[in-house]
mmCIF file of C-alpha atoms in Angstrom:
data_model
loop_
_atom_site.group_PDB
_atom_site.id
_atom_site.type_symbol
_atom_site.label_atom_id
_atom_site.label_comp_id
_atom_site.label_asym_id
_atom_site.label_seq_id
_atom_site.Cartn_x
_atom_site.Cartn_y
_atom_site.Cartn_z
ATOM 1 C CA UNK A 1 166.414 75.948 142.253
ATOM 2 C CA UNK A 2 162.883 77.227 142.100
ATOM 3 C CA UNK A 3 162.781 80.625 140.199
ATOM 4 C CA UNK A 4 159.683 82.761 140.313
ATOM 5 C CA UNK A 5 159.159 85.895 137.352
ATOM 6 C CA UNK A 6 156.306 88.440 137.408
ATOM 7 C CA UNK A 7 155.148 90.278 134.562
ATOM 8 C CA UNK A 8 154.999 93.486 134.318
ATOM 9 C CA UNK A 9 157.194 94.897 136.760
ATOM 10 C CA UNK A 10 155.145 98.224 137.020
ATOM 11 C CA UNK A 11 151.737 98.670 136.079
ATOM 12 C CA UNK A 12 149.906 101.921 135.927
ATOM 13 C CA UNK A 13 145.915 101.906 135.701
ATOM 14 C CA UNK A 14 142.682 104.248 135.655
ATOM 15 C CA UNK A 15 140.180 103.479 138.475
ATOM 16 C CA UNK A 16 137.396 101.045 137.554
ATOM 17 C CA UNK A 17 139.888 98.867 134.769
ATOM 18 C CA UNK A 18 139.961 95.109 135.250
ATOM 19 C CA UNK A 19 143.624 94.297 135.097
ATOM 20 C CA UNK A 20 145.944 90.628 134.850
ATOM 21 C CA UNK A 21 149.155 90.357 136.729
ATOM 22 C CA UNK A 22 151.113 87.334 135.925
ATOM 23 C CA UNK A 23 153.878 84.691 137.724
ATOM 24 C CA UNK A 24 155.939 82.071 136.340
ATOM 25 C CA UNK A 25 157.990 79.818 138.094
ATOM 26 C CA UNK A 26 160.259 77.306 136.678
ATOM 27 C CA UNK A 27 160.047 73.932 138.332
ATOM 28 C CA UNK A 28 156.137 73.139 138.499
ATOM 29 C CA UNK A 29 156.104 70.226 141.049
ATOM 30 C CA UNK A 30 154.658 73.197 143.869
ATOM 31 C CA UNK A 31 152.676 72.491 146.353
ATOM 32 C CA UNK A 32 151.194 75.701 146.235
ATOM 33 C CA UNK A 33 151.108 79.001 144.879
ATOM 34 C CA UNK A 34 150.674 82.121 147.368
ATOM 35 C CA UNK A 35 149.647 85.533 146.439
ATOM 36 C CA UNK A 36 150.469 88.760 148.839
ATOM 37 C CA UNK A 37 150.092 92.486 148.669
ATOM 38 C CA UNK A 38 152.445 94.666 150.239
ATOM 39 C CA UNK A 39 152.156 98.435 150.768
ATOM 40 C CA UNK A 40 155.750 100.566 150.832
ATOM 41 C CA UNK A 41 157.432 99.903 154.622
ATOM 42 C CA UNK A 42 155.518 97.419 155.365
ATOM 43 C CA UNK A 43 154.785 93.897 156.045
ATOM 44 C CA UNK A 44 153.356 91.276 153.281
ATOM 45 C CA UNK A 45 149.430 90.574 153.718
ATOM 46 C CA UNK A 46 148.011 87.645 152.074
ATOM 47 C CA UNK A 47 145.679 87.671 149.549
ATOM 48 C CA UNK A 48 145.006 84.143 148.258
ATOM 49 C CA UNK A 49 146.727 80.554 148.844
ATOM 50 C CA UNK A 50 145.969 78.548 145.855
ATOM 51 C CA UNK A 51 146.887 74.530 146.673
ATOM 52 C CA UNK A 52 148.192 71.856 143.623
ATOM 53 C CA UNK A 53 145.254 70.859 143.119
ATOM 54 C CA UNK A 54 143.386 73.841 142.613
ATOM 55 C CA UNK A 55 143.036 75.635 139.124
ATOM 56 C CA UNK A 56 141.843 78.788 140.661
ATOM 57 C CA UNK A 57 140.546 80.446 144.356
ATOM 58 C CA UNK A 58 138.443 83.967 144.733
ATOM 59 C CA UNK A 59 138.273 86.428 147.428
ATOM 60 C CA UNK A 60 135.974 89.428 146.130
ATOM 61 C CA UNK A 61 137.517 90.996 143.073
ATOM 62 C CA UNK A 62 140.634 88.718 143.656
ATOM 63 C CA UNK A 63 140.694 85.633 141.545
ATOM 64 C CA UNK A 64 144.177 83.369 141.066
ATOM 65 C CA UNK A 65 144.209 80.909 138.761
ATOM 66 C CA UNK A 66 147.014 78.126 138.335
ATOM 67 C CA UNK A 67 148.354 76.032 135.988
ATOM 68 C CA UNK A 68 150.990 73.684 137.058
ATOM 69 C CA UNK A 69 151.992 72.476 134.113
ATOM 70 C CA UNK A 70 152.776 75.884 132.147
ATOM 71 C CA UNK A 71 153.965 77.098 135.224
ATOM 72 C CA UNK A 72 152.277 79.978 135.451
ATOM 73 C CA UNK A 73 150.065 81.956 137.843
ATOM 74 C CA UNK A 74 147.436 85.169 136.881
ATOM 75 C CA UNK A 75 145.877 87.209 139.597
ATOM 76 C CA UNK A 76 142.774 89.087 138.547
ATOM 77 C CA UNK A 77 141.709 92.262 139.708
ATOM 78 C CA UNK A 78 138.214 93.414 138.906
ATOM 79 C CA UNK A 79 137.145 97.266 138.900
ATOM 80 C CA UNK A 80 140.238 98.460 140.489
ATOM 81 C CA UNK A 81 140.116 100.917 142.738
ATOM 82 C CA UNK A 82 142.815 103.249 144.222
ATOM 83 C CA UNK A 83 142.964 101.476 147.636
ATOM 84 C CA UNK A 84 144.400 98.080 145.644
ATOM 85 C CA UNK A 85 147.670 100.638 144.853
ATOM 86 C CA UNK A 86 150.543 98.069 146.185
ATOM 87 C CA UNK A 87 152.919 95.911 145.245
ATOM 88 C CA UNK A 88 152.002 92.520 144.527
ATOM 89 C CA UNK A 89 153.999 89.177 145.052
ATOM 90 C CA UNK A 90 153.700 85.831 144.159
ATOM 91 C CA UNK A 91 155.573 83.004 145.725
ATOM 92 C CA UNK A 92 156.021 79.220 145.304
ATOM 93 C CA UNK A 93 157.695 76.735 148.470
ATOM 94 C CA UNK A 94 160.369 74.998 147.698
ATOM 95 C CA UNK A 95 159.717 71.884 146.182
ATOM 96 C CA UNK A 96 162.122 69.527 148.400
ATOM 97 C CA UNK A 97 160.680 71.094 151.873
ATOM 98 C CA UNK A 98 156.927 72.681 150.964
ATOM 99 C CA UNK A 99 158.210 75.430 153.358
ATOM 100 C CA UNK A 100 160.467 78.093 152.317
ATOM 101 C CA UNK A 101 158.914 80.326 150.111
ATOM 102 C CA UNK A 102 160.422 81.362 147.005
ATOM 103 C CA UNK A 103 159.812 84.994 146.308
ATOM 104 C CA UNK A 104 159.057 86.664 142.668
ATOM 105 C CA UNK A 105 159.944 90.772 142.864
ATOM 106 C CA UNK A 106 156.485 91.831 142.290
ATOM 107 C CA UNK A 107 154.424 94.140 140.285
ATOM 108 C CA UNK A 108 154.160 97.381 141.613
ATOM 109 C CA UNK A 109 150.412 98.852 140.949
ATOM 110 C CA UNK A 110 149.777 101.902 140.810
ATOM 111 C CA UNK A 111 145.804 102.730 140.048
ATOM 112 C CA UNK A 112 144.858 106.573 139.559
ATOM 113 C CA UNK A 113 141.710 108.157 140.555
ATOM 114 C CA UNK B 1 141.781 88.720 163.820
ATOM 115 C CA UNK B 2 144.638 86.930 164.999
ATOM 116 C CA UNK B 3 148.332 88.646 163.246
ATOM 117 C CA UNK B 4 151.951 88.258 164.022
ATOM 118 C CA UNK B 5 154.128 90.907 165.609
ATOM 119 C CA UNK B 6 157.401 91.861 165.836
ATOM 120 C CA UNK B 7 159.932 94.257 168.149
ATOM 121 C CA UNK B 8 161.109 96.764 167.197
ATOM 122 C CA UNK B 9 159.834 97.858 164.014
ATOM 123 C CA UNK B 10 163.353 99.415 163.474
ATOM 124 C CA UNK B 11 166.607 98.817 164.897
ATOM 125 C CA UNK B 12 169.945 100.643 164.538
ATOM 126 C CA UNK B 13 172.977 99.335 165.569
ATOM 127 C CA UNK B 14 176.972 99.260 165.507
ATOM 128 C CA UNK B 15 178.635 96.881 162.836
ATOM 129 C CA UNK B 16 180.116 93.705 165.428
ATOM 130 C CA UNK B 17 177.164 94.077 167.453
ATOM 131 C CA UNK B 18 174.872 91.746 168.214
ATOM 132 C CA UNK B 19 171.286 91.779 167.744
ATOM 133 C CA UNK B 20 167.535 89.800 168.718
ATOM 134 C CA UNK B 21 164.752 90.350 166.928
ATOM 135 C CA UNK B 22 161.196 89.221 168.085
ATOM 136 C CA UNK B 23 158.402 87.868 166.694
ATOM 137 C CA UNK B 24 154.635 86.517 168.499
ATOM 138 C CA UNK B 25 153.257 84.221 166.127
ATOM 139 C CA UNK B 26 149.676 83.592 165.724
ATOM 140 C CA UNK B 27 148.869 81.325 168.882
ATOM 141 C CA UNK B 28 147.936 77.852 166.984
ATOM 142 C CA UNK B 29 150.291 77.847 164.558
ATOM 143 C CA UNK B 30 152.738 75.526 164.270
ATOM 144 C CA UNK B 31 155.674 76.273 161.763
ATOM 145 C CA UNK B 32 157.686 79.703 162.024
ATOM 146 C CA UNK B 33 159.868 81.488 159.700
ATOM 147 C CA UNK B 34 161.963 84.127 159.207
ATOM 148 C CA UNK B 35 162.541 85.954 155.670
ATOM 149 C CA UNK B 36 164.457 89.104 155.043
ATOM 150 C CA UNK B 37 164.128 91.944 152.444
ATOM 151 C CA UNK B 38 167.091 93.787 151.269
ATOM 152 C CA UNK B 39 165.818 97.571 150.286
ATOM 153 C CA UNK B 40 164.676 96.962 146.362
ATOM 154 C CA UNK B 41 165.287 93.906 146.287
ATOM 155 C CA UNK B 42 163.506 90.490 147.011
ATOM 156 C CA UNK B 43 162.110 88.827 150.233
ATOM 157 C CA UNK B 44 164.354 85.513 150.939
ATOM 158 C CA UNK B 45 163.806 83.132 152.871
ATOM 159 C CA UNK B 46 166.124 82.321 155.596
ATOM 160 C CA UNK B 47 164.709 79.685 158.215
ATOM 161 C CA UNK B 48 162.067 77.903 159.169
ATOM 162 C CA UNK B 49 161.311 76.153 162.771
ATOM 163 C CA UNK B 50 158.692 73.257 163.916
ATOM 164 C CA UNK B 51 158.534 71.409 166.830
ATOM 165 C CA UNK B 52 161.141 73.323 168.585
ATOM 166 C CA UNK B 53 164.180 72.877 165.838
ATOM 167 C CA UNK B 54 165.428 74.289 162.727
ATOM 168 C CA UNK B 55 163.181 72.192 159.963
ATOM 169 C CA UNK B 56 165.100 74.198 156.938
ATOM 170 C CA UNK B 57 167.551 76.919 156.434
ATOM 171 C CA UNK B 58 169.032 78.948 153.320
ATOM 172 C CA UNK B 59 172.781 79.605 152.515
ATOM 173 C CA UNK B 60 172.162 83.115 154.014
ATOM 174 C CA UNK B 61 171.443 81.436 157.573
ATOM 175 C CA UNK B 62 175.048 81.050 158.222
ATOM 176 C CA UNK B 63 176.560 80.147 161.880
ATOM 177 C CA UNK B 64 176.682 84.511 162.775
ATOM 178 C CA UNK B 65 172.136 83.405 162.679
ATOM 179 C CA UNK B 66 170.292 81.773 165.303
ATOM 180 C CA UNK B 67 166.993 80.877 166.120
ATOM 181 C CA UNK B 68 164.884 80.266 169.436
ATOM 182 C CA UNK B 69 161.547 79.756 171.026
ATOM 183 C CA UNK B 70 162.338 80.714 174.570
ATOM 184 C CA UNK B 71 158.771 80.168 175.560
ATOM 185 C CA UNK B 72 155.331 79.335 174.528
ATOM 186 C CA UNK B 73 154.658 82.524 172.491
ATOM 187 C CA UNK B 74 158.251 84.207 171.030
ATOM 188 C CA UNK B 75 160.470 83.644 168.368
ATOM 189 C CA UNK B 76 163.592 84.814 167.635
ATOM 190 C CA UNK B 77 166.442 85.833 165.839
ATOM 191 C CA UNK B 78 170.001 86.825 166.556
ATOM 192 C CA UNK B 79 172.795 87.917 164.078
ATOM 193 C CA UNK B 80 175.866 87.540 166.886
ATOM 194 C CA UNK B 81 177.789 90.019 164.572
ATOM 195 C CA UNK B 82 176.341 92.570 162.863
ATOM 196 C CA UNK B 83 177.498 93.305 159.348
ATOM 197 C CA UNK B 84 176.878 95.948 157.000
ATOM 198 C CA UNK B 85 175.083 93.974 154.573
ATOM 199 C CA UNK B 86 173.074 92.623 156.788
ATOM 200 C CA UNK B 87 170.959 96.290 156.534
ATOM 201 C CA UNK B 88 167.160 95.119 155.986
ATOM 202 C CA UNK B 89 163.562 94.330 156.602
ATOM 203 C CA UNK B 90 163.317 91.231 158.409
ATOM 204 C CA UNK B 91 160.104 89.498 158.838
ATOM 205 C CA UNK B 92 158.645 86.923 160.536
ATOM 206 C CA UNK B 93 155.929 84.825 159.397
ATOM 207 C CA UNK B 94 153.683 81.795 161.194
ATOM 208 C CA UNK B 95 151.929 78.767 159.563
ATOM 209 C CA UNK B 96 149.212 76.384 160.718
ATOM 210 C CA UNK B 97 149.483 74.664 157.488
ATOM 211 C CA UNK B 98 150.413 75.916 153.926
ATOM 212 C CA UNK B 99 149.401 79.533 154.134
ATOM 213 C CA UNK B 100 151.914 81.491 155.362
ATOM 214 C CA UNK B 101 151.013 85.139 157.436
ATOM 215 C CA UNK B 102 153.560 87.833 157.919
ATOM 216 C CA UNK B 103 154.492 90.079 160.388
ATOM 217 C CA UNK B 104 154.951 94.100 159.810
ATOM 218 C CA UNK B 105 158.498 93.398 159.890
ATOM 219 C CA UNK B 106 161.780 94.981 162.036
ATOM 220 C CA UNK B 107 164.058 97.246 159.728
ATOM 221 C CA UNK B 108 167.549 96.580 160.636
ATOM 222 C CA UNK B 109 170.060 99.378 159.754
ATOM 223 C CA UNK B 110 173.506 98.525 160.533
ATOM 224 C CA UNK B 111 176.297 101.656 160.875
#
């Protein structure tokens, strides 16, 4: 069964740092990795979809990289800024079905003005 | 921009009762899920649809779950007996392909 680990489980920043949050997953024969940001009570947004064969996929200060092999995920956020304060998750499909997402429990950011 | 949505965005109800949650995917899409989020802990999955039939479920999506696309544009999902544990965020999410998009979600508290 696929397990998914982020690292660190809380993260507390000054505006403006650059900062690394990081995913592992155990069995690397994904088809994908997915990145999403949730704010408290609410619903997950996605941030980035990153495919097998990719090693890494931007979206302005977003970047995700992958590597399969390690199994291991990074999502880097440049010159942070309050409004990123969320909860980030990372999640892998299953790799039987390609469907079902498998869910890490996220790193909760906080980033102080 | 196109988004899914979901009714109610919180629901309280009686242990034994039964409830329906809906979703409206995002019109083109093609695959539909539904995942749930017990309070501190983490989203899990617990079905996913295409082409008008269950394509995967989890051990969670026992026979008190079902699932329906009554028309062109809803999705559902009904717990026929409510159970305490069953308290939590469910959300629905719609895919065209591999990325997934999630609804706001309908908290379910169950007295």
């Amino acid at each position: 069964k696929q397990e998914v680990t982020q690292i660190p489980a809380a993260l507390s920043v000054p505006e403006g740092e650059n900062l690394v949050l990081n995913c592992s997953f155990t069995d690397s024969a994904i088809y994908n990795l997915q990145w999403f940001r949730q704010d408290p009570g609410k619903g997950l947004t996605s941030l980035l979809l990153i495919q097998s064969s990719q090693r890494e996929q931007t979206s302005g200060r977003l970047n995700a990289s992958l590597d399969k092999s390690s199994g291991r995920s990074t999502l880097y956020i440049a010159a942070s800024q309050p409004g990123d304060s969320a909860t980030y998750l990372c999640a892998v499909p299953n790799s039987n079905s390609g469907y079902a997402l498998n869910f890490g429990k996220g790193t909760s950011l906080l980033v102080t003005p | 921009e196109p988004e899914v949505t979901q009714t109610p965005s919180h629901q309280v109800t009686q242990m034994g009762q039964e409830v329906i949650l809906r979703c409206v995917p995002i019109s083109n899409h093609l695959y539909f899920y539904w995942y749930r989020q017990i309070l501190g802990q983490k989203v899990e999955f617990l079905v996913s649809f295409y082409n008008n039939e269950i394509s995967e479920k989890s051990e969670i999506f026992d026979d008190q779950f079902s699932v329906e696309r009554p028309d062109g544009s809803n999705f559902t999902l009904k717990i026929r007996s409510t159970k305490l544990e069953d308290s939590a965020m469910y959300f629905c999410a719609s895919s065209y392909d591999n990325e997934q998009f999630f609804g706001p979600g309908t908290r379910l508290t169950v007295l």
